[in-house]
Amino acid sequence: MRTVGTVLFHVSALTFYLYIWKCQVTQIGLTYTTSEEEVVIVRKYFLRYLTKWSFAVQTIYFSMCVVQHFLNMISANKLRDKLIRYSDYWFTSIATPIALMISFVFWPIFIYDRQLILPIELDKIVPPWLNHSLHTLNAVLAIMDIILIKHRFPTWTKAINGMACYLTIYGICLFGTYFQSGVWLYPILGLLNWPQRILFSVISISLAIVMHGLMKLLHTIVWGK
């Protein structure tokens, strides 16, 4: 059911995501004359980070939600219902599992040694408030959506296929960047050997699948089967 509360939530969430995109572009522009290696790498490969991909996916999801509310207002029910089916798959199979996985991988590494995942030099581009917007609030908003909106979950096979396709494409981007330029987007990967990098990737993918299961469990607790 779409209520006034959910409309306000989705409009607010989309506004927040668009604002954060604007802030990221602005921060990149402010460091144009900076020559520090870490900053130069992020500026050059800005759109190749998984956080950016995940943020884009969530932005698309909340955009679809806002469009759904508009279609509901003009009684375009068939088109609205079709868009809801697409957005439910997008949300449950890709947007939320990946966002939760990123948060669960990022913060333990950051707390242990931030130089492995977000070097302190990058505070010029990603100040603390923006860091939390990208790696904390993204998960919080996803969980809030699970609680506020009743979703239709796809079968496990369809969900895993979607995640696998998405993460495979990103893996090509990540490792392709290294083979193209010799740069690891995440410093931790530069300290690992190839078997360890593959293991790290497998663990991350497995965690995304676990996140899908946990969000499905939470949804069942809130909404029932």
mmCIF file with all atom_site columns, C-alpha atoms in Angstrom:
data_model
loop_
_atom_site.group_PDB
_atom_site.id
_atom_site.type_symbol
_atom_site.label_atom_id
_atom_site.label_alt_id
_atom_site.label_comp_id
_atom_site.label_asym_id
_atom_site.label_entity_id
_atom_site.label_seq_id
_atom_site.pdbx_PDB_ins_code
_atom_site.Cartn_x
_atom_site.Cartn_y
_atom_site.Cartn_z
_atom_site.occupancy
_atom_site.B_iso_or_equiv
_atom_site.pdbx_formal_charge
_atom_site.auth_seq_id
_atom_site.auth_comp_id
_atom_site.auth_asym_id
_atom_site.auth_atom_id
_atom_site.pdbx_PDB_model_num
ATOM 1   C CA . MET A 1 1   ? 0.000  0.000   0.000   1.00 0.00 ? 1   MET A CA 1
ATOM 2   C CA . ARG A 1 2   ? 1.239  3.479   -0.914  1.00 0.00 ? 2   ARG A CA 1
ATOM 3   C CA . THR A 1 3   ? 0.364  6.002   1.812   1.00 0.00 ? 3   THR A CA 1
ATOM 4   C CA . VAL A 1 4   ? 1.178  9.672   2.303   1.00 0.00 ? 4   VAL A CA 1
ATOM 5   C CA . GLY A 1 5   ? 4.016  8.538   4.565   1.00 0.00 ? 5   GLY A CA 1
ATOM 6   C CA . THR A 1 6   ? 5.585  6.338   1.906   1.00 0.00 ? 6   THR A CA 1
ATOM 7   C CA . VAL A 1 7   ? 5.226  9.089   -0.703  1.00 0.00 ? 7   VAL A CA 1
ATOM 8   C CA . LEU A 1 8   ? 7.076  11.522  1.560   1.00 0.00 ? 8   LEU A CA 1
ATOM 9   C CA . PHE A 1 9   ? 9.701  8.891   2.331   1.00 0.00 ? 9   PHE A CA 1
ATOM 10  C CA . HIS A 1 10  ? 10.409 8.111   -1.325  1.00 0.00 ? 10  HIS A CA 1
ATOM 11  C CA . VAL A 1 11  ? 10.456 11.761  -2.394  1.00 0.00 ? 11  VAL A CA 1
ATOM 12  C CA . SER A 1 12  ? 12.766 12.617  0.518   1.00 0.00 ? 12  SER A CA 1
ATOM 13  C CA . ALA A 1 13  ? 15.037 9.655   -0.234  1.00 0.00 ? 13  ALA A CA 1
ATOM 14  C CA . LEU A 1 14  ? 15.306 10.565  -3.915  1.00 0.00 ? 14  LEU A CA 1
ATOM 15  C CA . THR A 1 15  ? 16.029 14.196  -3.016  1.00 0.00 ? 15  THR A CA 1
ATOM 16  C CA . PHE A 1 16  ? 18.748 13.027  -0.628  1.00 0.00 ? 16  PHE A CA 1
ATOM 17  C CA . TYR A 1 17  ? 20.358 10.788  -3.257  1.00 0.00 ? 17  TYR A CA 1
ATOM 18  C CA . LEU A 1 18  ? 20.347 13.518  -5.901  1.00 0.00 ? 18  LEU A CA 1
ATOM 19  C CA . TYR A 1 19  ? 21.833 15.974  -3.407  1.00 0.00 ? 19  TYR A CA 1
ATOM 20  C CA . ILE A 1 20  ? 24.625 13.531  -2.498  1.00 0.00 ? 20  ILE A CA 1
ATOM 21  C CA . TRP A 1 21  ? 25.410 13.042  -6.208  1.00 0.00 ? 21  TRP A CA 1
ATOM 22  C CA . LYS A 1 22  ? 25.710 16.818  -6.543  1.00 0.00 ? 22  LYS A CA 1
ATOM 23  C CA . CYS A 1 23  ? 27.972 16.992  -3.489  1.00 0.00 ? 23  CYS A CA 1
ATOM 24  C CA . GLN A 1 24  ? 30.230 14.242  -4.821  1.00 0.00 ? 24  GLN A CA 1
ATOM 25  C CA . VAL A 1 25  ? 30.691 16.017  -8.137  1.00 0.00 ? 25  VAL A CA 1
ATOM 26  C CA . THR A 1 26  ? 31.365 19.273  -6.282  1.00 0.00 ? 26  THR A CA 1
ATOM 27  C CA . GLN A 1 27  ? 33.960 17.640  -4.009  1.00 0.00 ? 27  GLN A CA 1
ATOM 28  C CA . ILE A 1 28  ? 35.726 16.150  -7.036  1.00 0.00 ? 28  ILE A CA 1
ATOM 29  C CA . GLY A 1 29  ? 35.867 19.614  -8.607  1.00 0.00 ? 29  GLY A CA 1
ATOM 30  C CA . LEU A 1 30  ? 37.380 21.167  -5.486  1.00 0.00 ? 30  LEU A CA 1
ATOM 31  C CA . THR A 1 31  ? 40.367 18.792  -5.690  1.00 0.00 ? 31  THR A CA 1
ATOM 32  C CA . TYR A 1 32  ? 41.181 19.454  -9.343  1.00 0.00 ? 32  TYR A CA 1
ATOM 33  C CA . THR A 1 33  ? 44.605 20.936  -8.540  1.00 0.00 ? 33  THR A CA 1
ATOM 34  C CA . THR A 1 34  ? 45.504 18.319  -5.910  1.00 0.00 ? 34  THR A CA 1
ATOM 35  C CA . SER A 1 35  ? 48.381 16.035  -6.917  1.00 0.00 ? 35  SER A CA 1
ATOM 36  C CA . GLU A 1 36  ? 48.184 13.425  -4.123  1.00 0.00 ? 36  GLU A CA 1
ATOM 37  C CA . GLU A 1 37  ? 48.102 9.979   -5.699  1.00 0.00 ? 37  GLU A CA 1
ATOM 38  C CA . GLU A 1 38  ? 45.055 8.702   -3.782  1.00 0.00 ? 38  GLU A CA 1
ATOM 39  C CA . VAL A 1 39  ? 43.019 11.766  -4.722  1.00 0.00 ? 39  VAL A CA 1
ATOM 40  C CA . VAL A 1 40  ? 44.105 11.643  -8.364  1.00 0.00 ? 40  VAL A CA 1
ATOM 41  C CA . ILE A 1 41  ? 43.062 7.979   -8.613  1.00 0.00 ? 41  ILE A CA 1
ATOM 42  C CA . VAL A 1 42  ? 39.601 8.592   -7.174  1.00 0.00 ? 42  VAL A CA 1
ATOM 43  C CA . ARG A 1 43  ? 39.103 11.649  -9.376  1.00 0.00 ? 43  ARG A CA 1
ATOM 44  C CA . LYS A 1 44  ? 40.128 9.705   -12.486 1.00 0.00 ? 44  LYS A CA 1
ATOM 45  C CA . TYR A 1 45  ? 38.135 6.547   -11.723 1.00 0.00 ? 45  TYR A CA 1
ATOM 46  C CA . PHE A 1 46  ? 35.260 8.191   -9.855  1.00 0.00 ? 46  PHE A CA 1
ATOM 47  C CA . LEU A 1 47  ? 32.513 6.092   -11.449 1.00 0.00 ? 47  LEU A CA 1
ATOM 48  C CA . ARG A 1 48  ? 34.346 2.767   -11.164 1.00 0.00 ? 48  ARG A CA 1
ATOM 49  C CA . TYR A 1 49  ? 33.825 2.267   -7.428  1.00 0.00 ? 49  TYR A CA 1
ATOM 50  C CA . LEU A 1 50  ? 31.192 -0.218  -6.286  1.00 0.00 ? 50  LEU A CA 1
ATOM 51  C CA . THR A 1 51  ? 29.781 2.351   -3.863  1.00 0.00 ? 51  THR A CA 1
ATOM 52  C CA . LYS A 1 52  ? 29.009 4.633   -6.810  1.00 0.00 ? 52  LYS A CA 1
ATOM 53  C CA . TRP A 1 53  ? 27.404 1.770   -8.720  1.00 0.00 ? 53  TRP A CA 1
ATOM 54  C CA . SER A 1 54  ? 25.287 0.857   -5.701  1.00 0.00 ? 54  SER A CA 1
ATOM 55  C CA . PHE A 1 55  ? 24.343 4.482   -5.104  1.00 0.00 ? 55  PHE A CA 1
ATOM 56  C CA . ALA A 1 56  ? 23.252 4.749   -8.742  1.00 0.00 ? 56  ALA A CA 1
ATOM 57  C CA . VAL A 1 57  ? 21.129 1.596   -8.440  1.00 0.00 ? 57  VAL A CA 1
ATOM 58  C CA . GLN A 1 58  ? 19.412 2.952   -5.342  1.00 0.00 ? 58  GLN A CA 1
ATOM 59  C CA . THR A 1 59  ? 18.867 6.319   -7.028  1.00 0.00 ? 59  THR A CA 1
ATOM 60  C CA . ILE A 1 60  ? 17.155 4.526   -9.916  1.00 0.00 ? 60  ILE A CA 1
ATOM 61  C CA . TYR A 1 61  ? 14.996 2.566   -7.470  1.00 0.00 ? 61  TYR A CA 1
ATOM 62  C CA . PHE A 1 62  ? 13.780 5.636   -5.594  1.00 0.00 ? 62  PHE A CA 1
ATOM 63  C CA . SER A 1 63  ? 13.173 7.374   -8.930  1.00 0.00 ? 63  SER A CA 1
ATOM 64  C CA . MET A 1 64  ? 10.938 4.470   -9.962  1.00 0.00 ? 64  MET A CA 1
ATOM 65  C CA . CYS A 1 65  ? 9.082  4.758   -6.648  1.00 0.00 ? 65  CYS A CA 1
ATOM 66  C CA . VAL A 1 66  ? 8.386  8.452   -7.180  1.00 0.00 ? 66  VAL A CA 1
ATOM 67  C CA . VAL A 1 67  ? 7.135  7.725   -10.701 1.00 0.00 ? 67  VAL A CA 1
ATOM 68  C CA . GLN A 1 68  ? 4.872  5.009   -9.256  1.00 0.00 ? 68  GLN A CA 1
ATOM 69  C CA . HIS A 1 69  ? 3.298  7.525   -6.889  1.00 0.00 ? 69  HIS A CA 1
ATOM 70  C CA . PHE A 1 70  ? 2.696  9.895   -9.806  1.00 0.00 ? 70  PHE A CA 1
ATOM 71  C CA . LEU A 1 71  ? 1.096  7.105   -11.858 1.00 0.00 ? 71  LEU A CA 1
ATOM 72  C CA . ASN A 1 72  ? -1.092 6.272   -8.881  1.00 0.00 ? 72  ASN A CA 1
ATOM 73  C CA . MET A 1 73  ? -2.243 9.906   -8.724  1.00 0.00 ? 73  MET A CA 1
ATOM 74  C CA . ILE A 1 74  ? -3.336 9.845   -12.374 1.00 0.00 ? 74  ILE A CA 1
ATOM 75  C CA . SER A 1 75  ? -4.872 6.353   -12.026 1.00 0.00 ? 75  SER A CA 1
ATOM 76  C CA . ALA A 1 76  ? -2.518 4.748   -14.555 1.00 0.00 ? 76  ALA A CA 1
ATOM 77  C CA . ASN A 1 77  ? -2.857 1.505   -12.635 1.00 0.00 ? 77  ASN A CA 1
ATOM 78  C CA . LYS A 1 78  ? -1.618 -0.983  -15.233 1.00 0.00 ? 78  LYS A CA 1
ATOM 79  C CA . LEU A 1 79  ? 1.566  0.945   -15.905 1.00 0.00 ? 79  LEU A CA 1
ATOM 80  C CA . ARG A 1 80  ? 2.034  1.534   -12.165 1.00 0.00 ? 80  ARG A CA 1
ATOM 81  C CA . ASP A 1 81  ? 1.665  -2.168  -11.348 1.00 0.00 ? 81  ASP A CA 1
ATOM 82  C CA . LYS A 1 82  ? 4.133  -3.110  -14.073 1.00 0.00 ? 82  LYS A CA 1
ATOM 83  C CA . LEU A 1 83  ? 6.662  -0.602  -12.754 1.00 0.00 ? 83  LEU A CA 1
ATOM 84  C CA . ILE A 1 84  ? 6.150  -1.927  -9.204  1.00 0.00 ? 84  ILE A CA 1
ATOM 85  C CA . ARG A 1 85  ? 7.076  -5.433  -10.379 1.00 0.00 ? 85  ARG A CA 1
ATOM 86  C CA . TYR A 1 86  ? 10.281 -4.132  -11.950 1.00 0.00 ? 86  TYR A CA 1
ATOM 87  C CA . SER A 1 87  ? 11.175 -1.965  -8.962  1.00 0.00 ? 87  SER A CA 1
ATOM 88  C CA . ASP A 1 88  ? 10.520 -4.803  -6.509  1.00 0.00 ? 88  ASP A CA 1
ATOM 89  C CA . TYR A 1 89  ? 12.977 -7.023  -8.357  1.00 0.00 ? 89  TYR A CA 1
ATOM 90  C CA . TRP A 1 90  ? 15.489 -4.178  -8.616  1.00 0.00 ? 90  TRP A CA 1
ATOM 91  C CA . PHE A 1 91  ? 15.165 -3.437  -4.897  1.00 0.00 ? 91  PHE A CA 1
ATOM 92  C CA . THR A 1 92  ? 15.161 -6.987  -3.501  1.00 0.00 ? 92  THR A CA 1
ATOM 93  C CA . SER A 1 93  ? 17.710 -8.600  -5.818  1.00 0.00 ? 93  SER A CA 1
ATOM 94  C CA . ILE A 1 94  ? 20.272 -5.881  -6.489  1.00 0.00 ? 94  ILE A CA 1
ATOM 95  C CA . ALA A 1 95  ? 19.847 -2.516  -4.764  1.00 0.00 ? 95  ALA A CA 1
ATOM 96  C CA . THR A 1 96  ? 19.431 -3.591  -1.146  1.00 0.00 ? 96  THR A CA 1
ATOM 97  C CA . PRO A 1 97  ? 21.623 -6.731  -0.953  1.00 0.00 ? 97  PRO A CA 1
ATOM 98  C CA . ILE A 1 98  ? 24.533 -4.869  -2.554  1.00 0.00 ? 98  ILE A CA 1
ATOM 99  C CA . ALA A 1 99  ? 24.058 -1.769  -0.379  1.00 0.00 ? 99  ALA A CA 1
ATOM 100 C CA . LEU A 1 100 ? 23.983 -3.855  2.806   1.00 0.00 ? 100 LEU A CA 1
ATOM 101 C CA . MET A 1 101 ? 26.983 -5.900  1.676   1.00 0.00 ? 101 MET A CA 1
ATOM 102 C CA . ILE A 1 102 ? 28.982 -2.734  1.024   1.00 0.00 ? 102 ILE A CA 1
ATOM 103 C CA . SER A 1 103 ? 28.225 -1.403  4.511   1.00 0.00 ? 103 SER A CA 1
ATOM 104 C CA . PHE A 1 104 ? 29.091 -4.711  6.178   1.00 0.00 ? 104 PHE A CA 1
ATOM 105 C CA . VAL A 1 105 ? 32.387 -4.995  4.265   1.00 0.00 ? 105 VAL A CA 1
ATOM 106 C CA . PHE A 1 106 ? 33.398 -1.334  4.412   1.00 0.00 ? 106 PHE A CA 1
ATOM 107 C CA . TRP A 1 107 ? 33.021 -0.485  8.087   1.00 0.00 ? 107 TRP A CA 1
ATOM 108 C CA . PRO A 1 108 ? 34.974 -3.374  9.682   1.00 0.00 ? 108 PRO A CA 1
ATOM 109 C CA . ILE A 1 109 ? 37.887 -2.687  7.318   1.00 0.00 ? 109 ILE A CA 1
ATOM 110 C CA . PHE A 1 110 ? 37.620 1.075   7.895   1.00 0.00 ? 110 PHE A CA 1
ATOM 111 C CA . ILE A 1 111 ? 37.641 0.629   11.688  1.00 0.00 ? 111 ILE A CA 1
ATOM 112 C CA . TYR A 1 112 ? 40.558 -1.825  11.538  1.00 0.00 ? 112 TYR A CA 1
ATOM 113 C CA . ASP A 1 113 ? 42.696 0.325   9.222   1.00 0.00 ? 113 ASP A CA 1
ATOM 114 C CA . ARG A 1 114 ? 41.050 2.961   7.079   1.00 0.00 ? 114 ARG A CA 1
ATOM 115 C CA . GLN A 1 115 ? 44.117 3.171   4.829   1.00 0.00 ? 115 GLN A CA 1
ATOM 116 C CA . LEU A 1 116 ? 43.065 -0.209  3.409   1.00 0.00 ? 116 LEU A CA 1
ATOM 117 C CA . ILE A 1 117 ? 39.731 1.030   2.107   1.00 0.00 ? 117 ILE A CA 1
ATOM 118 C CA . LEU A 1 118 ? 39.442 4.853   2.324   1.00 0.00 ? 118 LEU A CA 1
ATOM 119 C CA . PRO A 1 119 ? 42.823 6.516   2.996   1.00 0.00 ? 119 PRO A CA 1
ATOM 120 C CA . ILE A 1 120 ? 42.722 9.619   5.157   1.00 0.00 ? 120 ILE A CA 1
ATOM 121 C CA . GLU A 1 121 ? 44.015 11.650  2.193   1.00 0.00 ? 121 GLU A CA 1
ATOM 122 C CA . LEU A 1 122 ? 40.595 11.116  0.589   1.00 0.00 ? 122 LEU A CA 1
ATOM 123 C CA . ASP A 1 123 ? 38.861 13.201  3.247   1.00 0.00 ? 123 ASP A CA 1
ATOM 124 C CA . LYS A 1 124 ? 39.347 16.021  0.738   1.00 0.00 ? 124 LYS A CA 1
ATOM 125 C CA . ILE A 1 125 ? 36.890 14.224  -1.535  1.00 0.00 ? 125 ILE A CA 1
ATOM 126 C CA . VAL A 1 126 ? 34.903 12.172  0.969   1.00 0.00 ? 126 VAL A CA 1
ATOM 127 C CA . PRO A 1 127 ? 34.584 14.103  4.246   1.00 0.00 ? 127 PRO A CA 1
ATOM 128 C CA . PRO A 1 128 ? 33.112 12.151  7.201   1.00 0.00 ? 128 PRO A CA 1
ATOM 129 C CA . TRP A 1 129 ? 29.520 13.306  6.635   1.00 0.00 ? 129 TRP A CA 1
ATOM 130 C CA . LEU A 1 130 ? 29.675 12.219  2.991   1.00 0.00 ? 130 LEU A CA 1
ATOM 131 C CA . ASN A 1 131 ? 31.317 8.937   3.971   1.00 0.00 ? 131 ASN A CA 1
ATOM 132 C CA . HIS A 1 132 ? 28.353 8.144   6.243   1.00 0.00 ? 132 HIS A CA 1
ATOM 133 C CA . SER A 1 133 ? 25.912 9.182   3.524   1.00 0.00 ? 133 SER A CA 1
ATOM 134 C CA . LEU A 1 134 ? 27.530 6.692   1.142   1.00 0.00 ? 134 LEU A CA 1
ATOM 135 C CA . HIS A 1 135 ? 28.240 3.824   3.533   1.00 0.00 ? 135 HIS A CA 1
ATOM 136 C CA . THR A 1 136 ? 25.720 4.138   6.381   1.00 0.00 ? 136 THR A CA 1
ATOM 137 C CA . LEU A 1 137 ? 22.573 5.991   5.354   1.00 0.00 ? 137 LEU A CA 1
ATOM 138 C CA . ASN A 1 138 ? 22.347 3.949   2.152   1.00 0.00 ? 138 ASN A CA 1
ATOM 139 C CA . ALA A 1 139 ? 21.766 0.841   4.285   1.00 0.00 ? 139 ALA A CA 1
ATOM 140 C CA . VAL A 1 140 ? 19.472 2.661   6.728   1.00 0.00 ? 140 VAL A CA 1
ATOM 141 C CA . LEU A 1 141 ? 17.192 3.920   3.944   1.00 0.00 ? 141 LEU A CA 1
ATOM 142 C CA . ALA A 1 142 ? 17.045 0.456   2.398   1.00 0.00 ? 142 ALA A CA 1
ATOM 143 C CA . ILE A 1 143 ? 16.002 -1.092  5.718   1.00 0.00 ? 143 ILE A CA 1
ATOM 144 C CA . MET A 1 144 ? 13.399 1.640   6.235   1.00 0.00 ? 144 MET A CA 1
ATOM 145 C CA . ASP A 1 145 ? 11.944 0.838   2.819   1.00 0.00 ? 145 ASP A CA 1
ATOM 146 C CA . ILE A 1 146 ? 11.651 -2.844  3.764   1.00 0.00 ? 146 ILE A CA 1
ATOM 147 C CA . ILE A 1 147 ? 9.694  -1.839  6.860   1.00 0.00 ? 147 ILE A CA 1
ATOM 148 C CA . LEU A 1 148 ? 7.476  0.743   5.141   1.00 0.00 ? 148 LEU A CA 1
ATOM 149 C CA . ILE A 1 149 ? 6.736  -1.029  1.855   1.00 0.00 ? 149 ILE A CA 1
ATOM 150 C CA . LYS A 1 150 ? 5.452  -4.539  1.184   1.00 0.00 ? 150 LYS A CA 1
ATOM 151 C CA . HIS A 1 151 ? 7.535  -6.011  -1.630  1.00 0.00 ? 151 HIS A CA 1
ATOM 152 C CA . ARG A 1 152 ? 7.224  -9.051  -3.850  1.00 0.00 ? 152 ARG A CA 1
ATOM 153 C CA . PHE A 1 153 ? 10.375 -11.140 -3.679  1.00 0.00 ? 153 PHE A CA 1
ATOM 154 C CA . PRO A 1 154 ? 11.535 -13.164 -6.705  1.00 0.00 ? 154 PRO A CA 1
ATOM 155 C CA . THR A 1 155 ? 12.611 -16.777 -6.410  1.00 0.00 ? 155 THR A CA 1
ATOM 156 C CA . TRP A 1 156 ? 16.079 -17.412 -5.017  1.00 0.00 ? 156 TRP A CA 1
ATOM 157 C CA . THR A 1 157 ? 17.266 -18.419 -8.483  1.00 0.00 ? 157 THR A CA 1
ATOM 158 C CA . LYS A 1 158 ? 16.104 -15.186 -10.111 1.00 0.00 ? 158 LYS A CA 1
ATOM 159 C CA . ALA A 1 159 ? 17.505 -13.089 -7.259  1.00 0.00 ? 159 ALA A CA 1
ATOM 160 C CA . ILE A 1 160 ? 20.912 -14.778 -7.326  1.00 0.00 ? 160 ILE A CA 1
ATOM 161 C CA . ASN A 1 161 ? 21.045 -14.542 -11.121 1.00 0.00 ? 161 ASN A CA 1
ATOM 162 C CA . GLY A 1 162 ? 20.471 -10.783 -10.888 1.00 0.00 ? 162 GLY A CA 1
ATOM 163 C CA . MET A 1 163 ? 23.131 -10.317 -8.219  1.00 0.00 ? 163 MET A CA 1
ATOM 164 C CA . ALA A 1 164 ? 25.585 -12.556 -10.064 1.00 0.00 ? 164 ALA A CA 1
ATOM 165 C CA . CYS A 1 165 ? 25.122 -10.653 -13.320 1.00 0.00 ? 165 CYS A CA 1
ATOM 166 C CA . TYR A 1 166 ? 25.531 -7.278  -11.605 1.00 0.00 ? 166 TYR A CA 1
ATOM 167 C CA . LEU A 1 167 ? 28.606 -8.291  -9.591  1.00 0.00 ? 167 LEU A CA 1
ATOM 168 C CA . THR A 1 168 ? 30.203 -10.054 -12.561 1.00 0.00 ? 168 THR A CA 1
ATOM 169 C CA . ILE A 1 169 ? 29.949 -6.871  -14.616 1.00 0.00 ? 169 ILE A CA 1
ATOM 170 C CA . TYR A 1 170 ? 31.436 -4.919  -11.727 1.00 0.00 ? 170 TYR A CA 1
ATOM 171 C CA . GLY A 1 171 ? 34.208 -7.494  -11.339 1.00 0.00 ? 171 GLY A CA 1
ATOM 172 C CA . ILE A 1 172 ? 35.124 -6.930  -14.985 1.00 0.00 ? 172 ILE A CA 1
ATOM 173 C CA . CYS A 1 173 ? 35.257 -3.188  -14.253 1.00 0.00 ? 173 CYS A CA 1
ATOM 174 C CA . LEU A 1 174 ? 37.343 -3.633  -11.089 1.00 0.00 ? 174 LEU A CA 1
ATOM 175 C CA . PHE A 1 175 ? 39.901 -6.085  -12.421 1.00 0.00 ? 175 PHE A CA 1
ATOM 176 C CA . GLY A 1 176 ? 39.814 -4.479  -15.856 1.00 0.00 ? 176 GLY A CA 1
ATOM 177 C CA . THR A 1 177 ? 40.906 -1.198  -14.271 1.00 0.00 ? 177 THR A CA 1
ATOM 178 C CA . TYR A 1 178 ? 43.913 -2.957  -12.767 1.00 0.00 ? 178 TYR A CA 1
ATOM 179 C CA . PHE A 1 179 ? 44.929 -4.661  -16.010 1.00 0.00 ? 179 PHE A CA 1
ATOM 180 C CA . GLN A 1 180 ? 44.403 -1.417  -17.910 1.00 0.00 ? 180 GLN A CA 1
ATOM 181 C CA . SER A 1 181 ? 46.291 0.933   -15.593 1.00 0.00 ? 181 SER A CA 1
ATOM 182 C CA . GLY A 1 182 ? 47.946 -1.101  -12.833 1.00 0.00 ? 182 GLY A CA 1
ATOM 183 C CA . VAL A 1 183 ? 45.759 0.660   -10.252 1.00 0.00 ? 183 VAL A CA 1
ATOM 184 C CA . TRP A 1 184 ? 43.759 -1.108  -7.561  1.00 0.00 ? 184 TRP A CA 1
ATOM 185 C CA . LEU A 1 185 ? 40.693 0.961   -6.738  1.00 0.00 ? 185 LEU A CA 1
ATOM 186 C CA . TYR A 1 186 ? 40.785 -0.383  -3.188  1.00 0.00 ? 186 TYR A CA 1
ATOM 187 C CA . PRO A 1 187 ? 44.228 -0.357  -1.475  1.00 0.00 ? 187 PRO A CA 1
ATOM 188 C CA . ILE A 1 188 ? 43.497 -3.618  0.353   1.00 0.00 ? 188 ILE A CA 1
ATOM 189 C CA . LEU A 1 189 ? 43.537 -5.500  -2.958  1.00 0.00 ? 189 LEU A CA 1
ATOM 190 C CA . GLY A 1 190 ? 47.086 -4.322  -3.612  1.00 0.00 ? 190 GLY A CA 1
ATOM 191 C CA . LEU A 1 191 ? 48.239 -6.076  -0.434  1.00 0.00 ? 191 LEU A CA 1
ATOM 192 C CA . LEU A 1 192 ? 46.628 -9.408  -1.310  1.00 0.00 ? 192 LEU A CA 1
ATOM 193 C CA . ASN A 1 193 ? 47.864 -12.090 -3.686  1.00 0.00 ? 193 ASN A CA 1
ATOM 194 C CA . TRP A 1 194 ? 45.593 -13.434 -6.416  1.00 0.00 ? 194 TRP A CA 1
ATOM 195 C CA . PRO A 1 195 ? 44.124 -16.364 -4.448  1.00 0.00 ? 195 PRO A CA 1
ATOM 196 C CA . GLN A 1 196 ? 43.335 -13.947 -1.613  1.00 0.00 ? 196 GLN A CA 1
ATOM 197 C CA . ARG A 1 197 ? 41.746 -11.454 -4.009  1.00 0.00 ? 197 ARG A CA 1
ATOM 198 C CA . ILE A 1 198 ? 39.548 -14.180 -5.442  1.00 0.00 ? 198 ILE A CA 1
ATOM 199 C CA . LEU A 1 199 ? 38.615 -15.319 -1.922  1.00 0.00 ? 199 LEU A CA 1
ATOM 200 C CA . PHE A 1 200 ? 37.797 -11.727 -0.948  1.00 0.00 ? 200 PHE A CA 1
ATOM 201 C CA . SER A 1 201 ? 35.527 -11.456 -3.998  1.00 0.00 ? 201 SER A CA 1
ATOM 202 C CA . VAL A 1 202 ? 33.802 -14.767 -3.248  1.00 0.00 ? 202 VAL A CA 1
ATOM 203 C CA . ILE A 1 203 ? 33.198 -13.738 0.367   1.00 0.00 ? 203 ILE A CA 1
ATOM 204 C CA . SER A 1 204 ? 31.729 -10.409 -0.768  1.00 0.00 ? 204 SER A CA 1
ATOM 205 C CA . ILE A 1 205 ? 29.393 -12.123 -3.237  1.00 0.00 ? 205 ILE A CA 1
ATOM 206 C CA . SER A 1 206 ? 28.358 -14.666 -0.597  1.00 0.00 ? 206 SER A CA 1
ATOM 207 C CA . LEU A 1 207 ? 27.662 -11.840 1.845   1.00 0.00 ? 207 LEU A CA 1
ATOM 208 C CA . ALA A 1 208 ? 25.383 -10.161 -0.702  1.00 0.00 ? 208 ALA A CA 1
ATOM 209 C CA . ILE A 1 209 ? 23.402 -13.404 -0.962  1.00 0.00 ? 209 ILE A CA 1
ATOM 210 C CA . VAL A 1 210 ? 23.202 -13.589 2.837   1.00 0.00 ? 210 VAL A CA 1
ATOM 211 C CA . MET A 1 211 ? 21.961 -9.988  2.917   1.00 0.00 ? 211 MET A CA 1
ATOM 212 C CA . HIS A 1 212 ? 19.181 -10.928 0.500   1.00 0.00 ? 212 HIS A CA 1
ATOM 213 C CA . GLY A 1 213 ? 18.143 -13.724 2.847   1.00 0.00 ? 213 GLY A CA 1
ATOM 214 C CA . LEU A 1 214 ? 18.225 -11.458 5.903   1.00 0.00 ? 214 LEU A CA 1
ATOM 215 C CA . MET A 1 215 ? 16.187 -8.725  4.231   1.00 0.00 ? 215 MET A CA 1
ATOM 216 C CA . LYS A 1 216 ? 13.663 -11.365 3.169   1.00 0.00 ? 216 LYS A CA 1
ATOM 217 C CA . LEU A 1 217 ? 13.482 -12.554 6.782   1.00 0.00 ? 217 LEU A CA 1
ATOM 218 C CA . LEU A 1 218 ? 12.961 -8.992  8.046   1.00 0.00 ? 218 LEU A CA 1
ATOM 219 C CA . HIS A 1 219 ? 10.264 -8.424  5.438   1.00 0.00 ? 219 HIS A CA 1
ATOM 220 C CA . THR A 1 220 ? 8.487  -11.610 6.548   1.00 0.00 ? 220 THR A CA 1
ATOM 221 C CA . ILE A 1 221 ? 8.657  -10.546 10.204  1.00 0.00 ? 221 ILE A CA 1
ATOM 222 C CA . VAL A 1 222 ? 7.149  -7.146  9.365   1.00 0.00 ? 222 VAL A CA 1
ATOM 223 C CA . TRP A 1 223 ? 4.639  -8.117  6.680   1.00 0.00 ? 223 TRP A CA 1
ATOM 224 C CA . GLY A 1 224 ? 4.120  -11.861 7.080   1.00 0.00 ? 224 GLY A CA 1
ATOM 225 C CA . LYS A 1 225 ? 4.379  -14.384 4.264   1.00 0.00 ? 225 LYS A CA 1
#
